[in-house]
mmCIF file of C-alpha atoms in Angstrom:
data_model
loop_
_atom_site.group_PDB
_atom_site.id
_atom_site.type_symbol
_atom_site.label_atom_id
_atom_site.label_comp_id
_atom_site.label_asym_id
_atom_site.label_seq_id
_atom_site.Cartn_x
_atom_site.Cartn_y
_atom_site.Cartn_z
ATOM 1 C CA UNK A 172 0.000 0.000 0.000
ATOM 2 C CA UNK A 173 2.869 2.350 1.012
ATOM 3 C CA UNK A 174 3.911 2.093 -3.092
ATOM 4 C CA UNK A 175 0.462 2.865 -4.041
ATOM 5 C CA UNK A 176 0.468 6.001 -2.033
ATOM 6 C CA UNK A 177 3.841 7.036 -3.517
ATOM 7 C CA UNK A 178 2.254 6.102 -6.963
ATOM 8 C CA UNK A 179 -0.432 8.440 -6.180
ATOM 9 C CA UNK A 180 1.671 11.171 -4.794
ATOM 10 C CA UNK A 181 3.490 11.145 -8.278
ATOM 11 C CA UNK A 182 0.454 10.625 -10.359
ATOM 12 C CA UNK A 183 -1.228 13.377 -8.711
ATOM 13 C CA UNK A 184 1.150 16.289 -8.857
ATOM 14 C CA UNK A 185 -0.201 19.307 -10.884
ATOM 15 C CA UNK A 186 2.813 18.812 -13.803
ATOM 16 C CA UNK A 187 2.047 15.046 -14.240
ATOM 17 C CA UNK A 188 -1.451 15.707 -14.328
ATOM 18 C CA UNK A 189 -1.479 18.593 -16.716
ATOM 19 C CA UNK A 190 1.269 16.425 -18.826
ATOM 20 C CA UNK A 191 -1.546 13.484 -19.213
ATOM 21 C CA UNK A 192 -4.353 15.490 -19.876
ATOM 22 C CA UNK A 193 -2.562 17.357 -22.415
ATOM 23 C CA UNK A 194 -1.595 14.087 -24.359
ATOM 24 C CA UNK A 195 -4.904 11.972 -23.743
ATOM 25 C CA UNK A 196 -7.003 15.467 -25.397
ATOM 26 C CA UNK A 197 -4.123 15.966 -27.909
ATOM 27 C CA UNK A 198 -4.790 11.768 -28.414
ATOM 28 C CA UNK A 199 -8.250 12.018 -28.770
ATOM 29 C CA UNK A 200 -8.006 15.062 -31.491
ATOM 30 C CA UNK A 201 -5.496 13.667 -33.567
ATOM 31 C CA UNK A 202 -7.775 10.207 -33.558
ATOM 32 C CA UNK A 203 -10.855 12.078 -34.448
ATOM 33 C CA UNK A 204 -9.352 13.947 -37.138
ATOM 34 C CA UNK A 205 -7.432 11.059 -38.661
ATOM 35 C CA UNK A 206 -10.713 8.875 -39.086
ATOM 36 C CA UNK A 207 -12.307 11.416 -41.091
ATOM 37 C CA UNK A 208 -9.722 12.415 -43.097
ATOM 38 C CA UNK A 209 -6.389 9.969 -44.484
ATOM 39 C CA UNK A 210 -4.235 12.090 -42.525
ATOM 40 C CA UNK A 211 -0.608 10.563 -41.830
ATOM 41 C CA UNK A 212 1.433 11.679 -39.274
ATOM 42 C CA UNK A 213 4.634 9.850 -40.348
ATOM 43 C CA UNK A 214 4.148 11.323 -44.111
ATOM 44 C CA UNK A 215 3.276 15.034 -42.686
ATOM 45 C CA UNK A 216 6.449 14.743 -40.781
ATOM 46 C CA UNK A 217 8.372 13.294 -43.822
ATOM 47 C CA UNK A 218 6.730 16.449 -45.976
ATOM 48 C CA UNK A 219 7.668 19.057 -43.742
ATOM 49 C CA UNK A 220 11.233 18.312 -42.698
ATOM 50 C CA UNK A 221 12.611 16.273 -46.081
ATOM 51 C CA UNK A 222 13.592 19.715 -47.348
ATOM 52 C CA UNK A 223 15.414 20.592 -43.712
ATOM 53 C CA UNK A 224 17.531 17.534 -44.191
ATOM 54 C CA UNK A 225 15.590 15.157 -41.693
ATOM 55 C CA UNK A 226 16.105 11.532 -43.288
ATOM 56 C CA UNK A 227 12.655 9.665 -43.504
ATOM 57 C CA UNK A 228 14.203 7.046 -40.689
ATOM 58 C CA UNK A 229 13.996 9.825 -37.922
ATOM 59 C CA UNK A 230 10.870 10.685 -38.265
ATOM 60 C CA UNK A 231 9.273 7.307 -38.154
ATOM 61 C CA UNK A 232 11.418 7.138 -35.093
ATOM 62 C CA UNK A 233 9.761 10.216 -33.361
ATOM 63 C CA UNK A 234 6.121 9.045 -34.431
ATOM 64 C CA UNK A 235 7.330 5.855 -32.800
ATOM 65 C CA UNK A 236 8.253 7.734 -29.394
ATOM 66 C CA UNK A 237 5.216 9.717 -29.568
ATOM 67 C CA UNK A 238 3.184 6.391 -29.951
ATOM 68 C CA UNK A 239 4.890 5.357 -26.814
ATOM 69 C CA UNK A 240 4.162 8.934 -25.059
ATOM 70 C CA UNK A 241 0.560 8.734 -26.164
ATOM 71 C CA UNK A 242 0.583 5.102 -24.949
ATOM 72 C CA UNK A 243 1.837 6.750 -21.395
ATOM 73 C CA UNK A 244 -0.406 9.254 -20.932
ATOM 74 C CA UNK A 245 -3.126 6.458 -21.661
ATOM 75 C CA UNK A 246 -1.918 4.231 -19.040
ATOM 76 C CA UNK A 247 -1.174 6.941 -16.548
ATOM 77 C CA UNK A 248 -4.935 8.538 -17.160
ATOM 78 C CA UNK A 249 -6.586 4.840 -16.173
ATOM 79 C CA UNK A 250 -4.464 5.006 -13.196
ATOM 80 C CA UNK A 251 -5.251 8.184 -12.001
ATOM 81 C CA UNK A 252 -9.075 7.041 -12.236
ATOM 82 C CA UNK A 253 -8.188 3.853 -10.401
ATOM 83 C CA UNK A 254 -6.960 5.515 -7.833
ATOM 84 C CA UNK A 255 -9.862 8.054 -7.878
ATOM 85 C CA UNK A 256 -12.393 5.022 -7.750
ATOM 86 C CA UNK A 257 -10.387 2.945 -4.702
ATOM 87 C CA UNK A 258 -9.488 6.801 -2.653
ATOM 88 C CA UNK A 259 -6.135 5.970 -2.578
ATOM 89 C CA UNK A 260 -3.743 8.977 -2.123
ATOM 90 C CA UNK A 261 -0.869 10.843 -0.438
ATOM 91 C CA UNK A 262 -1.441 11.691 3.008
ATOM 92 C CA UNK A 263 -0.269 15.324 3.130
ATOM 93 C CA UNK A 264 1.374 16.771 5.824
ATOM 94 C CA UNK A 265 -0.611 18.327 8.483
ATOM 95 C CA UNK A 266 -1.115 22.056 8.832
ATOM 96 C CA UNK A 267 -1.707 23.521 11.850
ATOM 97 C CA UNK A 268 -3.999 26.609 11.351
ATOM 98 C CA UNK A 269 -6.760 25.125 13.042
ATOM 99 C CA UNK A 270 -4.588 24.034 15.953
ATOM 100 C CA UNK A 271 -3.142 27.961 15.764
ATOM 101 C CA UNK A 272 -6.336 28.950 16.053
ATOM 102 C CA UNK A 273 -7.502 27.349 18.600
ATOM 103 C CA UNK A 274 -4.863 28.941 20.771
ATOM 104 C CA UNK A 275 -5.166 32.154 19.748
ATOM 105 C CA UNK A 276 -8.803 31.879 21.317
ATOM 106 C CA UNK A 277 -7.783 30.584 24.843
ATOM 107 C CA UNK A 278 -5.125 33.406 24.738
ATOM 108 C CA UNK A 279 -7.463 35.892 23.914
ATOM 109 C CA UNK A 280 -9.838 34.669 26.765
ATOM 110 C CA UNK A 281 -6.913 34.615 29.152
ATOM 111 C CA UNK A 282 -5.988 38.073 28.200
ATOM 112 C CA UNK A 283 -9.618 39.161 29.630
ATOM 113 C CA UNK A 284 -9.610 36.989 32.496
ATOM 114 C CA UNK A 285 -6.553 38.451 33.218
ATOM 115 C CA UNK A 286 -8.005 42.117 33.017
ATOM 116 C CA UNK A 287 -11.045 41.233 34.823
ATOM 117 C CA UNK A 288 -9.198 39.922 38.295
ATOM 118 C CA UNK A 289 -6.494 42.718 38.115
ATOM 119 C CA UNK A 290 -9.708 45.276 37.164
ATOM 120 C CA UNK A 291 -10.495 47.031 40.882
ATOM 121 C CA UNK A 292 -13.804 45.161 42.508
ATOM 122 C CA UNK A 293 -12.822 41.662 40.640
ATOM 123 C CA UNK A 294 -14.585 38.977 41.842
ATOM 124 C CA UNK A 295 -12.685 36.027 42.425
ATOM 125 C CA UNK A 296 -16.149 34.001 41.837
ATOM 126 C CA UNK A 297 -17.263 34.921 39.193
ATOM 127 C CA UNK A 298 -14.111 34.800 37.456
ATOM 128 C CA UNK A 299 -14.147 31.063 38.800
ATOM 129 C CA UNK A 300 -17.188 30.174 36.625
ATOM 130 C CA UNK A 301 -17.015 31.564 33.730
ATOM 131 C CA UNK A 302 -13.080 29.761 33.303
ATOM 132 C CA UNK A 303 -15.222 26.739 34.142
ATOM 133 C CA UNK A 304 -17.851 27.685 31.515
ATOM 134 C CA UNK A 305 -14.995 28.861 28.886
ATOM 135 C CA UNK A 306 -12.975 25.483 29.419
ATOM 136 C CA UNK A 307 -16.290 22.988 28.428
ATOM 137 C CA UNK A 308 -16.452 25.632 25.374
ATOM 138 C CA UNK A 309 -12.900 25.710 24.208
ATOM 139 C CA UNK A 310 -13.081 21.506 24.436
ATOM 140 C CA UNK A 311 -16.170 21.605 22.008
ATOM 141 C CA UNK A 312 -14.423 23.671 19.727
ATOM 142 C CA UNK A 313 -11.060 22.249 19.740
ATOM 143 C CA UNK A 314 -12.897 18.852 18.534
ATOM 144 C CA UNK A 315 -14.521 20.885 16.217
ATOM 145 C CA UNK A 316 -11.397 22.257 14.467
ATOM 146 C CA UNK A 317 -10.324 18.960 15.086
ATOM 147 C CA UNK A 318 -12.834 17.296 12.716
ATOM 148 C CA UNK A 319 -11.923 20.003 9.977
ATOM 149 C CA UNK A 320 -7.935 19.079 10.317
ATOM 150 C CA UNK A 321 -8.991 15.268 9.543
ATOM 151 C CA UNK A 322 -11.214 16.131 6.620
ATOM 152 C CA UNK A 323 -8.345 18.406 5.564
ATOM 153 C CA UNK A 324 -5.528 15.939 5.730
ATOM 154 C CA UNK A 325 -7.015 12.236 4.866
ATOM 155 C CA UNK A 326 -7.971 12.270 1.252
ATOM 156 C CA UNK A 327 -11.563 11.927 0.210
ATOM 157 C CA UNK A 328 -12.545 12.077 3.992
ATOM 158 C CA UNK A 329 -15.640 13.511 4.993
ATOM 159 C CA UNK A 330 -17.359 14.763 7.927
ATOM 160 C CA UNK A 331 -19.667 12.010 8.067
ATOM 161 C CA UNK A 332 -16.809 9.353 7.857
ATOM 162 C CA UNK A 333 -15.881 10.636 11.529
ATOM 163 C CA UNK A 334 -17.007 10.951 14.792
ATOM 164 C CA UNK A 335 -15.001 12.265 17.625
ATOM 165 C CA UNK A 336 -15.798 11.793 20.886
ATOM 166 C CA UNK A 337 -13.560 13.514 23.869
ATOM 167 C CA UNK A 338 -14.162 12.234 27.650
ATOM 168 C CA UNK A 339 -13.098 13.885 30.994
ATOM 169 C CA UNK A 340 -12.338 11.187 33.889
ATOM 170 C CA UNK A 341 -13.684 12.061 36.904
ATOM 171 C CA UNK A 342 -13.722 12.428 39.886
ATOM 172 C CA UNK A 343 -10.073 14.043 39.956
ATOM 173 C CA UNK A 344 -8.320 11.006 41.005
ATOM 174 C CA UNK A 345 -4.740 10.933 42.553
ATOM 175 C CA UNK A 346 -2.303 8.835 40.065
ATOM 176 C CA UNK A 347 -3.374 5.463 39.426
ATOM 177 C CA UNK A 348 -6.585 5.450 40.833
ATOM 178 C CA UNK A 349 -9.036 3.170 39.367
ATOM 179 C CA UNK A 350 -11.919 2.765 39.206
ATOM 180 C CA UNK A 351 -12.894 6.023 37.597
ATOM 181 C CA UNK A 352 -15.885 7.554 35.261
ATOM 182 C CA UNK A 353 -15.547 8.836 32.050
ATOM 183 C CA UNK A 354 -18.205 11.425 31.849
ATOM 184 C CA UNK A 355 -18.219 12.861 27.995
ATOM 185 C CA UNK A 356 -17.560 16.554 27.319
ATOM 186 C CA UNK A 357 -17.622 17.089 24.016
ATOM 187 C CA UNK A 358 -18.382 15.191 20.591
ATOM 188 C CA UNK A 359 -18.210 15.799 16.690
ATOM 189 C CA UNK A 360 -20.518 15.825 14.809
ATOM 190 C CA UNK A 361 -23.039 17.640 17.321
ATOM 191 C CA UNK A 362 -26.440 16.917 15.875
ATOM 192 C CA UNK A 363 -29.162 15.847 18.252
ATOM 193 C CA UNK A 364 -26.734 13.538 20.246
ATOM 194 C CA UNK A 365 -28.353 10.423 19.507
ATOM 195 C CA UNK A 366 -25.063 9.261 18.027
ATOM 196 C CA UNK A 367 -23.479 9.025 21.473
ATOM 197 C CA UNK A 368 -23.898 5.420 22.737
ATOM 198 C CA UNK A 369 -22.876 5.819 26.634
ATOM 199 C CA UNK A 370 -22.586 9.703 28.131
ATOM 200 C CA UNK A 371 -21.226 8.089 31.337
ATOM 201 C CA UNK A 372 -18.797 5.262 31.064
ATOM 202 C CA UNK A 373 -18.034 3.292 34.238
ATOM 203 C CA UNK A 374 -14.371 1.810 33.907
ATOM 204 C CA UNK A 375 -14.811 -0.817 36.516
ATOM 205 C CA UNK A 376 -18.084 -2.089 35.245
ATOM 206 C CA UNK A 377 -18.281 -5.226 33.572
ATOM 207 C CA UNK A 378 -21.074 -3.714 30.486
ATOM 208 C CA UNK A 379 -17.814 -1.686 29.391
ATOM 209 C CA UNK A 380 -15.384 -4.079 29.405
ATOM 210 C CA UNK A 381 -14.862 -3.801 25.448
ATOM 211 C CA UNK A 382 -14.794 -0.755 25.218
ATOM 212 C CA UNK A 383 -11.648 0.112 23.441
ATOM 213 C CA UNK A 384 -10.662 2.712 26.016
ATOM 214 C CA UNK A 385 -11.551 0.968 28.952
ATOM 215 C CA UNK A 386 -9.517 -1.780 27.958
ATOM 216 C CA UNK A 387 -6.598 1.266 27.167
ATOM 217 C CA UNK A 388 -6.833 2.367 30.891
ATOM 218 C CA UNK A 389 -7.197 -0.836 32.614
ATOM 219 C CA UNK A 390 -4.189 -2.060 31.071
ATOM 220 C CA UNK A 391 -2.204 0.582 32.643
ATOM 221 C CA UNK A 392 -0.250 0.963 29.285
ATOM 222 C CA UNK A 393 -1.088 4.468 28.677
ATOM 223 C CA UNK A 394 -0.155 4.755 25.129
ATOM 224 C CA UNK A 395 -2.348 5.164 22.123
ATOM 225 C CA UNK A 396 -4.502 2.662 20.483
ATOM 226 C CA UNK A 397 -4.010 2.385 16.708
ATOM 227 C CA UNK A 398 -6.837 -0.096 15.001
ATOM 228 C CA UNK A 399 -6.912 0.041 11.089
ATOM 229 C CA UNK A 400 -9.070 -3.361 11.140
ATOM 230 C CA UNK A 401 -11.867 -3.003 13.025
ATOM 231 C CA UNK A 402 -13.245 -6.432 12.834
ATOM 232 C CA UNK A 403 -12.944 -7.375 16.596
ATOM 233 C CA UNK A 404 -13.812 -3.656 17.619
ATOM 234 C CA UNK A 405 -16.677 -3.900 20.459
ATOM 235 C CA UNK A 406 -20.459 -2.779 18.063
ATOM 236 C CA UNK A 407 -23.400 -1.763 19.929
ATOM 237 C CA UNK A 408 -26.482 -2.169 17.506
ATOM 238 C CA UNK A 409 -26.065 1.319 16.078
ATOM 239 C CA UNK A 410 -25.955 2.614 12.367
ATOM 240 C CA UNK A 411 -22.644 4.247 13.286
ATOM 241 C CA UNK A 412 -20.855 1.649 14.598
ATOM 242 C CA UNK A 413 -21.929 -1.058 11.763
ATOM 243 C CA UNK A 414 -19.962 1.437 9.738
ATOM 244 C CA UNK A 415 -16.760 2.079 11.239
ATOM 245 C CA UNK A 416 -13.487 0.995 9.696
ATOM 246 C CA UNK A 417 -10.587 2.317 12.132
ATOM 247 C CA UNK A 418 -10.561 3.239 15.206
ATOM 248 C CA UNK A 419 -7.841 5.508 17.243
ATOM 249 C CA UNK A 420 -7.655 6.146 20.844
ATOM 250 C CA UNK A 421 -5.646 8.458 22.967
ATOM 251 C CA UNK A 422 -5.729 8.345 26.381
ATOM 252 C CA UNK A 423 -5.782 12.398 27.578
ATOM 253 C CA UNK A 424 -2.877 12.715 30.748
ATOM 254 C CA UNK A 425 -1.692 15.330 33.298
ATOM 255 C CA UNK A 426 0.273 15.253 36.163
ATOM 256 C CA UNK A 427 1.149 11.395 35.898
ATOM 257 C CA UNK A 428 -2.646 10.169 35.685
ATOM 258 C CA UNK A 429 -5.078 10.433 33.145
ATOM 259 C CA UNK A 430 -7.546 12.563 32.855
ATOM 260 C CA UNK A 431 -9.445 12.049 29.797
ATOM 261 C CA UNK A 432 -9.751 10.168 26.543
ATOM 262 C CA UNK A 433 -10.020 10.606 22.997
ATOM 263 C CA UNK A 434 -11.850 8.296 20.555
ATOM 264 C CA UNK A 435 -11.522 9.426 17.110
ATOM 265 C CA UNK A 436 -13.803 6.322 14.649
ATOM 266 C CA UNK A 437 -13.185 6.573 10.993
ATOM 267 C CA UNK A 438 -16.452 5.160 8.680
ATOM 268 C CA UNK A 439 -17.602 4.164 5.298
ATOM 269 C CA UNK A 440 -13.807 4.329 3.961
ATOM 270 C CA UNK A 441 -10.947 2.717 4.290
ATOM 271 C CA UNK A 442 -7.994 5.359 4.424
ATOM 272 C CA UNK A 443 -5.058 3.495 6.558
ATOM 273 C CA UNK A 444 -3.930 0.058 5.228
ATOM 274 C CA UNK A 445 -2.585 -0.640 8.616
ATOM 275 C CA UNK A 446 -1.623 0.411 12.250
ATOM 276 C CA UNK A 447 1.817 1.554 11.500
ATOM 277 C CA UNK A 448 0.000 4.165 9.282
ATOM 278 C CA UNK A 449 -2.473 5.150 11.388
ATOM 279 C CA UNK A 450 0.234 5.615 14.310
ATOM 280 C CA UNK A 451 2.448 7.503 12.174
ATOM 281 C CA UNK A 452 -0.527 10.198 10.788
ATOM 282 C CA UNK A 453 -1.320 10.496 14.264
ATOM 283 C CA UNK A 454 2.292 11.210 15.336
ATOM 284 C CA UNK A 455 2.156 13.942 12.729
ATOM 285 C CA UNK A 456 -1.365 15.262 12.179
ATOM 286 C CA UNK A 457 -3.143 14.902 15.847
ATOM 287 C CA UNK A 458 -0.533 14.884 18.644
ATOM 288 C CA UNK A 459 -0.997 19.147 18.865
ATOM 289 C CA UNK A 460 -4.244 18.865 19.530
ATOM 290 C CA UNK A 461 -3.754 15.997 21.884
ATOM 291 C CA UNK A 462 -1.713 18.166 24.178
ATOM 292 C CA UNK A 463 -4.202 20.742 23.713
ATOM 293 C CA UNK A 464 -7.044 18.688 25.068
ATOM 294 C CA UNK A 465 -5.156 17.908 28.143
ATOM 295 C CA UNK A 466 -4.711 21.583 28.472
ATOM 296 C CA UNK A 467 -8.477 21.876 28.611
ATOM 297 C CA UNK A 468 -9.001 19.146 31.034
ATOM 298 C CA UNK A 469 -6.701 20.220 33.579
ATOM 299 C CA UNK A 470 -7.706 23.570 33.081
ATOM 300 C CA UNK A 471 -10.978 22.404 34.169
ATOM 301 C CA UNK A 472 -10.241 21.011 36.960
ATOM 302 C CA UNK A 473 -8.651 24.229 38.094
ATOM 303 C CA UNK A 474 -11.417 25.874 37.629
ATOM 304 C CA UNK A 475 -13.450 23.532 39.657
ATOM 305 C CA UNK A 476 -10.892 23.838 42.191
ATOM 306 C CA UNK A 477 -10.637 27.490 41.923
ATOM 307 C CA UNK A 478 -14.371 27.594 42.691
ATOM 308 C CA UNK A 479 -14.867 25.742 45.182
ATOM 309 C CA UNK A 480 -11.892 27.618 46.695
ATOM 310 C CA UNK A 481 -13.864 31.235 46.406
ATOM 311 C CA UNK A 482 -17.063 29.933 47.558
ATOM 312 C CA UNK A 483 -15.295 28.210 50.503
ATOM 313 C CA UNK A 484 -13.604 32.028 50.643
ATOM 314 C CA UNK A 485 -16.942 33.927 50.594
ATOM 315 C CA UNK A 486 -18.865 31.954 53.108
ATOM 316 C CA UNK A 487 -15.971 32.527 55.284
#
């Protein structure tokens, strides 16, 4: 597969595509023309450069390496719609405007917390919630922008070939507490919601058992879970998940425990061959807003803390 996606990288560039559809038209033309008239190429050649010198043997030679061009361009045009057909192509290398962006935003919100508790009369509890209110809506929106980056960077993917699903663990365990709860925050597409199979997943409970990252935590392993076969992946009886053809899933972690998870579920398409290659466009396209996410999470557990800190402060 990795030489079909180097094929298709070549294929595909602008030069070799121009290049093909310049011959296959030019082809097509000089076909056309030739079957309604008795046109010769080899004896038009022979006509116009006889009296320049040009024996008869060369040009029968060029019409023969044109043949061969033509014959080319042919080939290469079938392959280029093969490849269309099967959605085989380069994965490109991620750009990180979205993930930019994103930042910018909690910057900009951090910037006006910041002027609201150095402002004279700031109050510490207000400021509490709405950092607890901003966090929950920077985590939607990262997954969000998140979505977009996937679409952007996996060839002929779609936003209904994905869902994204991003889950906070709570209570706010010390390191290596289990049993925890996975209570979801945020998910992509939004809709109505009726995608999302379990809002509250209970680690220690045997109904979640195959769940991919329940088995992830449990393990104690801590490291991302690459599936590009998703034969054995656990199905509840749901349109989505009859669809789904890889699965990846990131466990989200701050100060040595985790704290969250991501699930990111590919449908309808096939777009990694295996889970080297899903690893390794994760490694590259998804890792940023990975650390971002934990960001997020632990932010929100400031907050909480924070809160509970000023309203501990003001009944006092």
């Amino acid at each position: 597969m990795r030489v079909l996606r180097w094929t298709a990288a070549k294929a595909r560039s602008p030069i070799h595509e121009t290049f093909v559809e310049v011959i296959v038209l030019g082809l097509g033309a000089l076909l056309t023309f030739k079957k309604l008239t008795s046109f010769s190429l080899t004896q038009y050649g022979t006509r116009v450069l006889a009296p320049l010198g040009v024996p008869r043997s060369v040009v029968e030679t060029g019409v023969i390496v044109l043949a061969y061009v033509c014959l080319y361009a042919v080939l290469a045009k079938l392959l280029l719609v093969a490849l269309e057909k099967l959605k085989i192509g380069p994965l490109p290398k991620g750009a990180f405007g979205r993930l930019a962006q994103c930042c910018i935003t909690v910057r900009d919100d951090d910037e006006k917390e910041l002027e609201v508790l150095t402002a004279r009369g700031g109050n510490t509890l207000r400021l509490a919630e709405r950092r607890k209110d901003l966090a929950d809506v920077h985590i939607v929106d990262l997954i969000g922008r998140l979505a977009e980056h996937l679409c952007a960077t996996i060839p002929k993917c779609e936003e209904d070939d994905l869902f994204i699903s991003v889950y906070a663990a709570e209570p706010f365990t010390v390191a290596g507490q289990l049993p925890m709860t996975l209570r979801l925050s945020g998910h992509h597409p939004r809709r109505d919601g009726g995608e999302v199979v379990s809002h509250v997943i209970d680690v220690g409970a045997e109904r979640f058992a195959g769940y991919e990252c329940v088995k992830a935590i449990n393990s104690g392993a801590r490291k991302a879970v690459a599936l590009s076969d998703c034969k054995k992946y656990f199905r509840s009886n749901t349109d989505r998940h009859r669809r789904i053809q890889h699965y990846l899933g990131m466990p989200l972690m701050g100060c040595d425990r985790i704290i969250g998870f991501l699930n990111i579920e590919f449908s309808n398409h096939l777009f990694f061959v295996s889970d080297n290659e899903l690893r390794e466009y994760m490694t590259k396209n998804i890792l940023g807003y990975k650390y971002l996410l934990e960001h997020h999470l632990l932010r929100a557990e400031f907050n909480v803390k924070l809160l509970e800190a000023a309203a501990n402060k003001t009944e006092g």
